[in-house]
Amino acid sequence: MAAGPGGGGALRQGLGMLLLLGALLGAAQAAVYFQEQFLDGAGWQKRWVHSEYKAERLGMFKLTAGKFYGDPVRDKGLQTSENSKFYAISSRFKPFSNKGKTLVIQYTVKHEQKIDCGGGYIKIFSSDLDQKNLSGDSRYYIMFGPDICGSETKKVHVILNYKNKPHPIKKPIRCKVDGYTHLYTLIIRPDQTYEVKIDNEVAASGNLEDDLDFLPPRKINDPAVKKPHDWDDRIQIDDPNDIKPEDWDEPEYIMDTSAEKPEDWNDSVNGKWSYPMIKNPLYRGEWQPRQIDNPNYRGVWPHPKIDNPNYSPDYNIYSFENISIIGLDIWQVRAGTIFDNFLITDDEDYAEDFGDETWGETKDPEKEMNIRQTEEEQERERVIEEKYFEQRFKKKIKEKRKSQRDRVMRSSIKKEEL
């Protein structure tokens, strides 16, 4: 049955209330340990603490949505504002342990300056961190997020502390490199599996023990077993039918007989003169027989494995006690990165919904605004260029007319003189 104009509005309102109720029920089930969207203006300065460690090297953060955005209020975040500076800032929340629970860490990063070298990652700390002395030497639990430097480094860090030692992920995870806002999510589960999501899509997943070197390997090569002497693992061998040519051997250097002894050469002072040595154009290097496939190749020898006596499983690699501080501890050559929509929770669905309701709702308008700004800037540049060439053209016409008048005047003067 079709609803009239009023009925359609009531229907939409009813659906909105149901969605809101669903979100509230989800929020009631989820444990949200930390959430920061910077929606209260300058209020963030009471919640975030600037480090004072070597303050002369530190840059300042400012609250802004940047040059382009999807929403001027909701897209406001902490932006790095000074080039070639370290940045260190952190916020404290009620301590908790993720033992027996999923841990989800999520936030958005926007490199609107098209960053050339600098970090965009966050760090999670225990409650005993001295926030005013936060620095690169401060021990952290987790380091997560994008890092970009030149053409080589464009990766997402996943580094977990285990027994007071940081262990980076062995998998390469590529980060986003455009100037738009992107959502980064790290999920660590009690079964020791993990996921890294970018823009709410899985970018990497696996097992913590397999993908980070926390523990010795479960299996090792059996030291009592040696490779058989007749095992041939050479893929190619020398061709026995290939014979070195008789004219192959030539010296690498020969005397330059075309050189002449300098007239001012004094044998008693400079020693006996001799021809200088030059590179021999006929020299072809050491002869090597051509290679052919080895008919006896048996492949790589599979070394038998045994259980590693030094391996002991640890089922608590994923867990941390007194998680209490989230911080930014980064270096940037070119400033302008905006950090926003921080979330730490135990609920994967809540985090995904939160990402959709924040980054998901403003990402498209943000791109549209940037495209519009780019087109407007190109139009301004085109108008300026046209004016420039128009002025040059007018100037040349003016100079040409003046030159013509001068020639006419000079011609008239000559006629009068004649």
CSV table of C-alpha atoms in Angstrom, one decimal:
chain,number,residue,atom,x,y,z
A,1,MET,CA,0.0,0.0,0.0
A,2,ALA,CA,1.5,3.3,-1.1
A,3,ALA,CA,2.0,6.0,1.6
A,4,GLY,CA,1.1,9.6,1.1
A,5,PRO,CA,3.6,12.5,1.6
A,6,GLY,CA,2.8,12.6,5.3
A,7,GLY,CA,2.9,8.8,5.7
A,8,GLY,CA,6.3,8.6,3.9
A,9,GLY,CA,7.7,11.1,6.4
A,10,ALA,CA,6.3,9.1,9.3
A,11,LEU,CA,7.7,5.9,7.9
A,12,ARG,CA,11.1,7.4,7.5
A,13,GLN,CA,10.9,8.7,11.0
A,14,GLY,CA,9.9,5.3,12.3
A,15,LEU,CA,12.8,3.6,10.5
A,16,GLY,CA,15.2,6.2,11.9
A,17,MET,CA,14.0,5.5,15.4
A,18,LEU,CA,14.4,1.7,14.9
A,19,LEU,CA,18.0,2.3,13.6
A,20,LEU,CA,18.8,4.5,16.5
A,21,LEU,CA,17.3,2.0,19.0
A,22,GLY,CA,19.4,-0.8,17.3
A,23,ALA,CA,22.5,1.4,17.7
A,24,LEU,CA,21.7,2.1,21.3
A,25,LEU,CA,21.2,-1.6,22.0
A,26,GLY,CA,24.5,-2.4,20.3
A,27,ALA,CA,26.3,0.3,22.3
A,28,ALA,CA,24.8,-1.2,25.5
A,29,GLN,CA,26.3,-4.6,24.7
A,30,ALA,CA,29.7,-3.2,23.6
A,31,ALA,CA,32.3,-2.0,26.0
A,32,VAL,CA,33.6,1.3,24.8
A,33,TYR,CA,36.9,2.1,26.6
A,34,PHE,CA,37.7,5.2,24.6
A,35,GLN,CA,36.0,7.3,22.0
A,36,GLU,CA,37.1,10.7,20.7
A,37,GLN,CA,35.5,12.7,17.9
A,38,PHE,CA,36.5,16.3,19.0
A,39,LEU,CA,32.9,17.5,18.8
A,40,ASP,CA,33.1,19.9,21.8
A,41,GLY,CA,35.4,22.5,20.3
A,42,ALA,CA,38.3,23.4,22.6
A,43,GLY,CA,37.2,20.8,25.2
A,44,TRP,CA,39.7,18.3,23.8
A,45,GLN,CA,42.6,20.3,25.4
A,46,LYS,CA,41.4,19.1,28.8
A,47,ARG,CA,41.5,15.4,27.7
A,48,TRP,CA,44.8,15.4,25.8
A,49,VAL,CA,48.2,16.1,27.3
A,50,HIS,CA,51.1,17.5,25.2
A,51,SER,CA,54.5,16.0,26.0
A,52,GLU,CA,57.1,18.3,27.3
A,53,TYR,CA,60.1,16.0,26.5
A,54,LYS,CA,62.6,18.1,24.5
A,55,ALA,CA,59.8,20.6,23.8
A,56,GLU,CA,61.9,22.7,21.4
A,57,ARG,CA,61.7,19.8,18.9
A,58,LEU,CA,58.0,19.3,19.2
A,59,GLY,CA,55.3,20.6,16.9
A,60,MET,CA,51.8,21.7,17.9
A,61,PHE,CA,48.5,20.2,17.1
A,62,LYS,CA,45.5,22.2,16.1
A,63,LEU,CA,41.8,21.3,15.8
A,64,THR,CA,40.5,21.6,12.2
A,65,ALA,CA,38.6,19.8,9.4
A,66,GLY,CA,41.3,20.8,6.9
A,67,LYS,CA,41.1,22.4,3.5
A,68,PHE,CA,38.4,20.0,2.3
A,69,TYR,CA,36.0,17.9,4.3
A,70,GLY,CA,32.6,16.1,4.2
A,71,ASP,CA,31.3,17.9,7.3
A,72,PRO,CA,32.9,21.1,8.8
A,73,VAL,CA,32.1,19.9,12.4
A,74,ARG,CA,32.2,16.1,12.3
A,75,ASP,CA,35.5,16.0,10.3
A,76,LYS,CA,37.4,18.2,12.8
A,77,GLY,CA,40.4,16.4,14.2
A,78,LEU,CA,43.9,16.9,15.5
A,79,GLN,CA,46.2,18.2,12.7
A,80,THR,CA,50.0,18.5,12.7
A,81,SER,CA,50.8,22.1,11.9
A,82,GLU,CA,54.6,22.5,11.7
A,83,ASN,CA,57.0,21.0,9.2
A,84,SER,CA,60.0,18.9,10.2
A,85,LYS,CA,58.9,18.4,13.8
A,86,PHE,CA,58.2,15.6,16.3
A,87,TYR,CA,54.7,15.3,17.7
A,88,ALA,CA,53.8,13.7,21.1
A,89,ILE,CA,50.4,13.9,22.6
A,90,SER,CA,48.2,11.4,24.6
A,91,SER,CA,44.9,10.9,26.3
A,92,ARG,CA,44.1,8.8,29.3
A,93,PHE,CA,41.1,6.6,30.0
A,94,LYS,CA,40.0,4.1,32.7
A,95,PRO,CA,42.4,1.1,32.8
A,96,PHE,CA,41.2,-2.2,31.5
A,97,SER,CA,42.5,-5.6,30.5
A,98,ASN,CA,41.6,-7.4,27.2
A,99,LYS,CA,42.2,-10.8,28.7
A,100,GLY,CA,39.5,-13.1,27.4
A,101,LYS,CA,38.1,-10.3,25.2
A,102,THR,CA,38.5,-9.0,21.7
A,103,LEU,CA,40.4,-5.7,21.4
A,104,VAL,CA,39.5,-3.3,18.6
A,105,ILE,CA,41.5,-0.2,18.0
A,106,GLN,CA,40.3,2.2,15.3
A,107,TYR,CA,40.8,5.7,14.1
A,108,THR,CA,40.9,7.8,10.9
A,109,VAL,CA,43.9,9.4,9.2
A,110,LYS,CA,43.9,12.1,6.5
A,111,HIS,CA,47.1,13.1,4.8
A,112,GLU,CA,45.7,16.1,3.0
A,113,GLN,CA,49.2,17.5,2.5
A,114,LYS,CA,50.1,14.4,0.4
A,115,ILE,CA,52.7,13.4,2.9
A,116,ASP,CA,56.2,12.6,1.6
A,117,CYS,CA,57.8,11.3,4.8
A,118,GLY,CA,56.1,10.9,8.2
A,119,GLY,CA,54.1,8.7,10.6
A,120,GLY,CA,50.4,8.4,10.9
A,121,TYR,CA,50.3,5.7,13.5
A,122,ILE,CA,49.0,5.5,17.1
A,123,LYS,CA,50.4,3.9,20.2
A,124,ILE,CA,48.6,2.2,23.1
A,125,PHE,CA,50.3,2.5,26.6
A,126,SER,CA,49.8,1.1,30.1
A,127,SER,CA,48.6,3.3,32.9
A,128,ASP,CA,52.1,4.0,34.3
A,129,LEU,CA,53.1,6.2,31.3
A,130,ASP,CA,54.3,9.6,32.3
A,131,GLN,CA,52.4,11.6,29.6
A,132,LYS,CA,54.4,14.8,29.9
A,133,ASN,CA,57.5,12.8,29.1
A,134,LEU,CA,56.1,10.8,26.2
A,135,SER,CA,58.8,10.2,23.6
A,136,GLY,CA,60.0,7.6,21.1
A,137,ASP,CA,61.7,5.9,24.0
A,138,SER,CA,58.4,5.4,25.9
A,139,ARG,CA,57.5,1.7,26.2
A,140,TYR,CA,54.2,0.9,24.5
A,141,TYR,CA,51.9,-2.1,24.2
A,142,ILE,CA,50.8,-1.7,20.6
A,143,MET,CA,51.8,0.5,17.7
A,144,PHE,CA,49.4,0.5,14.8
A,145,GLY,CA,48.8,2.6,11.6
A,146,PRO,CA,50.3,3.9,8.4
A,147,ASP,CA,53.9,5.1,7.9
A,148,ILE,CA,55.0,6.8,4.7
A,149,CYS,CA,58.5,7.8,3.6
A,150,GLY,CA,59.6,8.2,0.0
A,151,SER,CA,58.8,5.6,-2.6
A,152,GLU,CA,60.0,2.7,-0.5
A,153,THR,CA,58.0,2.9,2.8
A,154,LYS,CA,54.2,2.9,2.4
A,155,LYS,CA,53.1,0.4,5.0
A,156,VAL,CA,50.8,-0.2,7.9
A,157,HIS,CA,52.6,-1.0,11.2
A,158,VAL,CA,51.4,-3.7,13.5
A,159,ILE,CA,53.8,-4.0,16.4
A,160,LEU,CA,53.0,-5.7,19.7
A,161,ASN,CA,55.0,-5.7,22.8
A,162,TYR,CA,55.8,-9.2,24.3
A,163,LYS,CA,58.1,-9.6,27.3
A,164,ASN,CA,59.2,-6.0,27.0
A,165,LYS,CA,60.3,-6.3,23.4
A,166,PRO,CA,58.5,-5.0,20.3
A,167,HIS,CA,57.6,-7.5,17.7
A,168,PRO,CA,56.6,-6.2,14.2
A,169,ILE,CA,54.3,-8.1,11.9
A,170,LYS,CA,56.2,-10.0,9.1
A,171,LYS,CA,53.4,-9.5,6.5
A,172,PRO,CA,53.7,-6.4,4.3
A,173,ILE,CA,50.5,-4.3,4.5
A,174,ARG,CA,50.3,-1.3,2.2
A,175,CYS,CA,48.6,1.8,3.4
A,176,LYS,CA,46.6,4.4,1.5
A,177,VAL,CA,48.7,7.2,0.0
A,178,ASP,CA,46.1,9.7,-1.4
A,179,GLY,CA,45.1,12.8,0.4
A,180,TYR,CA,41.7,11.6,1.6
A,181,THR,CA,40.5,10.4,5.0
A,182,HIS,CA,40.9,6.6,5.6
A,183,LEU,CA,39.7,4.3,8.4
A,184,TYR,CA,42.3,2.0,10.0
A,185,THR,CA,41.1,-0.8,12.3
A,186,LEU,CA,43.2,-3.4,14.3
A,187,ILE,CA,41.3,-6.4,15.8
A,188,ILE,CA,43.0,-8.8,18.2
A,189,ARG,CA,41.0,-11.8,19.4
A,190,PRO,CA,41.4,-14.1,22.4
A,191,ASP,CA,42.1,-17.0,20.0
A,192,GLN,CA,45.3,-15.2,19.0
A,193,THR,CA,44.0,-14.3,15.6
A,194,TYR,CA,44.0,-10.7,14.2
A,195,GLU,CA,42.7,-8.6,11.4
A,196,VAL,CA,43.8,-5.3,9.9
A,197,LYS,CA,41.0,-3.4,8.1
A,198,ILE,CA,41.3,-0.3,6.0
A,199,ASP,CA,38.1,1.5,5.2
A,200,ASN,CA,36.2,-1.4,6.8
A,201,GLU,CA,37.6,-3.9,4.4
A,202,VAL,CA,40.1,-6.6,5.5
A,203,ALA,CA,43.6,-5.8,4.4
A,204,ALA,CA,45.4,-8.6,6.3
A,205,SER,CA,44.6,-11.4,8.8
A,206,GLY,CA,46.2,-14.3,10.4
A,207,ASN,CA,47.5,-15.8,13.6
A,208,LEU,CA,49.7,-13.7,16.0
A,209,GLU,CA,52.1,-16.5,16.7
A,210,ASP,CA,52.6,-17.3,13.0
A,211,ASP,CA,52.9,-13.7,11.7
A,212,LEU,CA,55.0,-12.1,14.5
A,213,ASP,CA,58.1,-13.7,16.0
A,214,PHE,CA,57.0,-13.9,19.6
A,215,LEU,CA,58.1,-17.5,20.2
A,216,PRO,CA,60.7,-19.9,18.9
A,217,PRO,CA,59.5,-22.0,16.0
A,218,ARG,CA,57.4,-25.1,16.8
A,219,LYS,CA,59.5,-27.2,14.5
A,220,ILE,CA,63.3,-27.2,13.7
A,221,ASN,CA,65.5,-29.1,11.3
A,222,ASP,CA,66.6,-32.4,12.7
A,223,PRO,CA,70.3,-31.9,13.5
A,224,ALA,CA,70.9,-35.7,13.4
A,225,VAL,CA,70.0,-35.9,9.7
A,226,LYS,CA,72.3,-34.8,6.9
A,227,LYS,CA,71.7,-34.3,3.2
A,228,PRO,CA,72.6,-37.5,1.3
A,229,HIS,CA,75.9,-37.1,-0.6
A,230,ASP,CA,74.3,-38.1,-3.9
A,231,TRP,CA,71.5,-35.5,-3.6
A,232,ASP,CA,71.9,-33.1,-6.5
A,233,ASP,CA,70.1,-29.8,-6.0
A,234,ARG,CA,71.8,-27.9,-8.8
A,235,ILE,CA,69.2,-26.6,-11.2
A,236,GLN,CA,71.7,-26.1,-14.0
A,237,ILE,CA,75.2,-27.4,-14.7
A,238,ASP,CA,78.1,-26.6,-17.1
A,239,ASP,CA,77.6,-28.0,-20.6
A,240,PRO,CA,80.3,-30.7,-21.0
A,241,ASN,CA,80.2,-30.3,-24.8
A,242,ASP,CA,80.9,-26.6,-24.7
A,243,ILE,CA,84.6,-26.0,-25.4
A,244,LYS,CA,86.6,-22.8,-24.9
A,245,PRO,CA,87.5,-21.1,-28.2
A,246,GLU,CA,91.3,-21.2,-28.9
A,247,ASP,CA,91.4,-17.4,-29.4
A,248,TRP,CA,89.6,-16.6,-26.2
A,249,ASP,CA,92.5,-15.9,-23.9
A,250,GLU,CA,93.6,-12.3,-24.2
A,251,PRO,CA,95.2,-10.1,-21.5
A,252,GLU,CA,92.9,-7.6,-19.8
A,253,TYR,CA,95.4,-4.7,-20.4
A,254,ILE,CA,97.9,-4.1,-23.2
A,255,MET,CA,100.6,-1.5,-23.9
A,256,ASP,CA,99.6,1.6,-25.8
A,257,THR,CA,102.3,1.6,-28.5
A,258,SER,CA,100.9,4.7,-30.1
A,259,ALA,CA,101.9,6.8,-27.1
A,260,GLU,CA,105.1,8.9,-27.3
A,261,LYS,CA,107.6,9.7,-24.7
A,262,PRO,CA,107.1,13.3,-23.5
A,263,GLU,CA,109.8,15.7,-24.5
A,264,ASP,CA,110.4,16.9,-21.0
A,265,TRP,CA,110.7,13.3,-19.6
A,266,ASN,CA,113.9,12.9,-17.5
A,267,ASP,CA,114.9,9.3,-17.0
A,268,SER,CA,117.2,10.2,-14.1
A,269,VAL,CA,114.3,12.0,-12.3
A,270,ASN,CA,111.2,10.2,-13.5
A,271,GLY,CA,112.7,6.8,-14.1
A,272,LYS,CA,112.8,4.8,-17.3
A,273,TRP,CA,109.8,5.7,-19.5
A,274,SER,CA,107.6,2.9,-20.7
A,275,TYR,CA,104.4,2.6,-22.7
A,276,PRO,CA,101.3,3.2,-20.6
A,277,MET,CA,98.8,0.3,-20.2
A,278,ILE,CA,95.3,0.5,-21.7
A,279,LYS,CA,92.2,-1.7,-21.7
A,280,ASN,CA,92.4,-4.5,-24.2
A,281,PRO,CA,89.4,-4.2,-26.6
A,282,LEU,CA,89.7,-8.0,-27.3
A,283,TYR,CA,89.5,-9.0,-23.7
A,284,ARG,CA,86.3,-10.9,-23.0
A,285,GLY,CA,86.9,-11.9,-19.4
A,286,GLU,CA,87.1,-15.3,-17.9
A,287,TRP,CA,85.5,-18.0,-20.1
A,288,GLN,CA,82.5,-19.8,-18.6
A,289,PRO,CA,80.9,-22.7,-20.3
A,290,ARG,CA,77.2,-22.3,-21.1
A,291,GLN,CA,74.6,-23.6,-18.7
A,292,ILE,CA,72.2,-26.5,-19.3
A,293,ASP,CA,69.4,-28.0,-17.3
A,294,ASN,CA,70.7,-30.6,-14.9
A,295,PRO,CA,69.3,-34.0,-15.8
A,296,ASN,CA,70.0,-35.3,-12.3
A,297,TYR,CA,68.3,-32.4,-10.5
A,298,ARG,CA,66.2,-33.7,-7.6
A,299,GLY,CA,64.9,-30.4,-6.2
A,300,VAL,CA,65.5,-28.8,-2.8
A,301,TRP,CA,66.3,-31.4,-0.2
A,302,PRO,CA,63.5,-31.5,2.4
A,303,HIS,CA,65.3,-31.4,5.7
A,304,PRO,CA,63.3,-33.6,8.2
A,305,LYS,CA,61.7,-31.6,11.0
A,306,ILE,CA,61.4,-32.4,14.7
A,307,ASP,CA,59.6,-30.7,17.6
A,308,ASN,CA,61.6,-27.8,18.9
A,309,PRO,CA,62.6,-28.6,22.5
A,310,ASN,CA,62.8,-24.8,23.3
A,311,TYR,CA,59.3,-24.1,22.1
A,312,SER,CA,56.6,-23.6,24.7
A,313,PRO,CA,53.2,-22.3,23.7
A,314,ASP,CA,51.8,-19.1,25.2
A,315,TYR,CA,48.1,-18.5,24.9
A,316,ASN,CA,48.2,-15.0,26.4
A,317,ILE,CA,50.3,-13.3,23.7
A,318,TYR,CA,47.2,-11.2,22.7
A,319,SER,CA,46.4,-9.9,26.2
A,320,PHE,CA,47.6,-6.7,28.0
A,321,GLU,CA,46.9,-5.4,31.5
A,322,ASN,CA,46.1,-1.9,32.5
A,323,ILE,CA,45.6,-0.5,29.0
A,324,SER,CA,45.0,3.1,29.8
A,325,ILE,CA,46.5,5.6,27.3
A,326,ILE,CA,46.3,6.3,23.6
A,327,GLY,CA,48.9,8.5,22.0
A,328,LEU,CA,50.5,10.0,18.9
A,329,ASP,CA,54.3,9.9,18.9
A,330,ILE,CA,55.4,10.6,15.3
A,331,TRP,CA,57.8,12.6,13.1
A,332,GLN,CA,56.7,14.5,10.0
A,333,VAL,CA,58.7,16.3,7.4
A,334,ARG,CA,55.6,17.9,5.8
A,335,ALA,CA,52.8,18.6,8.3
A,336,GLY,CA,49.1,18.5,7.7
A,337,THR,CA,47.8,15.1,8.8
A,338,ILE,CA,44.5,15.0,10.6
A,339,PHE,CA,43.7,12.3,13.2
A,340,ASP,CA,40.1,11.7,14.2
A,341,ASN,CA,37.3,9.2,15.2
A,342,PHE,CA,39.4,7.4,17.8
A,343,LEU,CA,37.8,4.2,19.2
A,344,ILE,CA,38.8,1.4,21.5
A,345,THR,CA,36.2,-1.3,22.2
A,346,ASP,CA,35.7,-5.0,22.6
A,347,ASP,CA,33.0,-5.2,19.9
A,348,GLU,CA,33.9,-5.7,16.2
A,349,ASP,CA,30.4,-4.9,15.0
A,350,TYR,CA,30.2,-1.7,17.0
A,351,ALA,CA,33.5,-0.6,15.6
A,352,GLU,CA,32.4,-1.3,12.0
A,353,ASP,CA,29.1,0.6,12.6
A,354,PHE,CA,30.9,3.5,14.2
A,355,GLY,CA,33.2,3.6,11.2
A,356,ASP,CA,30.3,3.7,8.8
A,357,GLU,CA,28.5,6.4,10.8
A,358,THR,CA,31.6,8.7,10.9
A,359,TRP,CA,34.1,8.1,8.1
A,360,GLY,CA,31.5,6.3,6.0
A,361,GLU,CA,29.1,9.3,5.9
A,362,THR,CA,31.6,12.0,5.1
A,363,LYS,CA,34.1,10.3,2.8
A,364,ASP,CA,32.1,10.9,-0.4
A,365,PRO,CA,31.2,14.6,0.3
A,366,GLU,CA,34.9,15.1,1.2
A,367,LYS,CA,36.0,13.8,-2.2
A,368,GLU,CA,33.4,15.9,-4.0
A,369,MET,CA,34.5,19.1,-2.2
A,370,ASN,CA,38.2,18.4,-3.1
A,371,ILE,CA,37.3,17.8,-6.7
A,372,ARG,CA,35.2,21.0,-6.8
A,373,GLN,CA,38.1,22.9,-5.2
A,374,THR,CA,40.6,21.5,-7.7
A,375,GLU,CA,38.3,22.5,-10.6
A,376,GLU,CA,37.8,26.0,-9.2
A,377,GLU,CA,41.6,26.4,-8.7
A,378,GLN,CA,42.2,25.2,-12.3
A,379,GLU,CA,39.7,27.7,-13.5
A,380,ARG,CA,41.3,30.5,-11.5
A,381,GLU,CA,44.7,29.6,-13.0
A,382,ARG,CA,43.2,29.5,-16.5
A,383,VAL,CA,41.8,33.0,-16.0
A,384,ILE,CA,45.1,34.3,-14.6
A,385,GLU,CA,47.0,32.8,-17.5
A,386,GLU,CA,44.6,34.2,-20.1
A,387,LYS,CA,44.9,37.7,-18.5
A,388,TYR,CA,48.7,37.4,-18.5
A,389,PHE,CA,48.8,36.5,-22.2
A,390,GLU,CA,46.2,39.2,-23.0
A,391,GLN,CA,48.3,41.8,-21.3
A,392,ARG,CA,51.4,40.6,-23.1
A,393,PHE,CA,49.5,40.8,-26.4
A,394,LYS,CA,48.3,44.3,-25.7
A,395,LYS,CA,51.7,45.4,-24.7
A,396,LYS,CA,53.2,44.0,-27.9
A,397,ILE,CA,50.6,45.7,-30.0
A,398,LYS,CA,51.2,49.0,-28.2
A,399,GLU,CA,54.9,48.7,-28.7
A,400,LYS,CA,54.4,47.8,-32.4
A,401,ARG,CA,52.2,50.9,-32.9
A,402,LYS,CA,54.7,53.1,-31.2
A,403,SER,CA,57.5,51.7,-33.3
A,404,GLN,CA,55.5,52.4,-36.4
A,405,ARG,CA,54.8,56.0,-35.3
A,406,ASP,CA,58.5,56.5,-34.6
A,407,ARG,CA,59.4,55.2,-38.1
A,408,VAL,CA,56.9,57.6,-39.7
A,409,MET,CA,58.3,60.6,-37.7
A,410,ARG,CA,61.8,59.7,-38.7
A,411,SER,CA,60.8,59.4,-42.3
A,412,SER,CA,59.1,62.8,-42.2
A,413,ILE,CA,62.2,64.4,-40.7
A,414,LYS,CA,64.4,63.0,-43.4
A,415,LYS,CA,62.1,64.3,-46.1
A,416,GLU,CA,62.1,67.7,-44.6
A,417,GLU,CA,65.9,67.7,-44.4
A,418,LEU,CA,66.1,66.7,-48.0
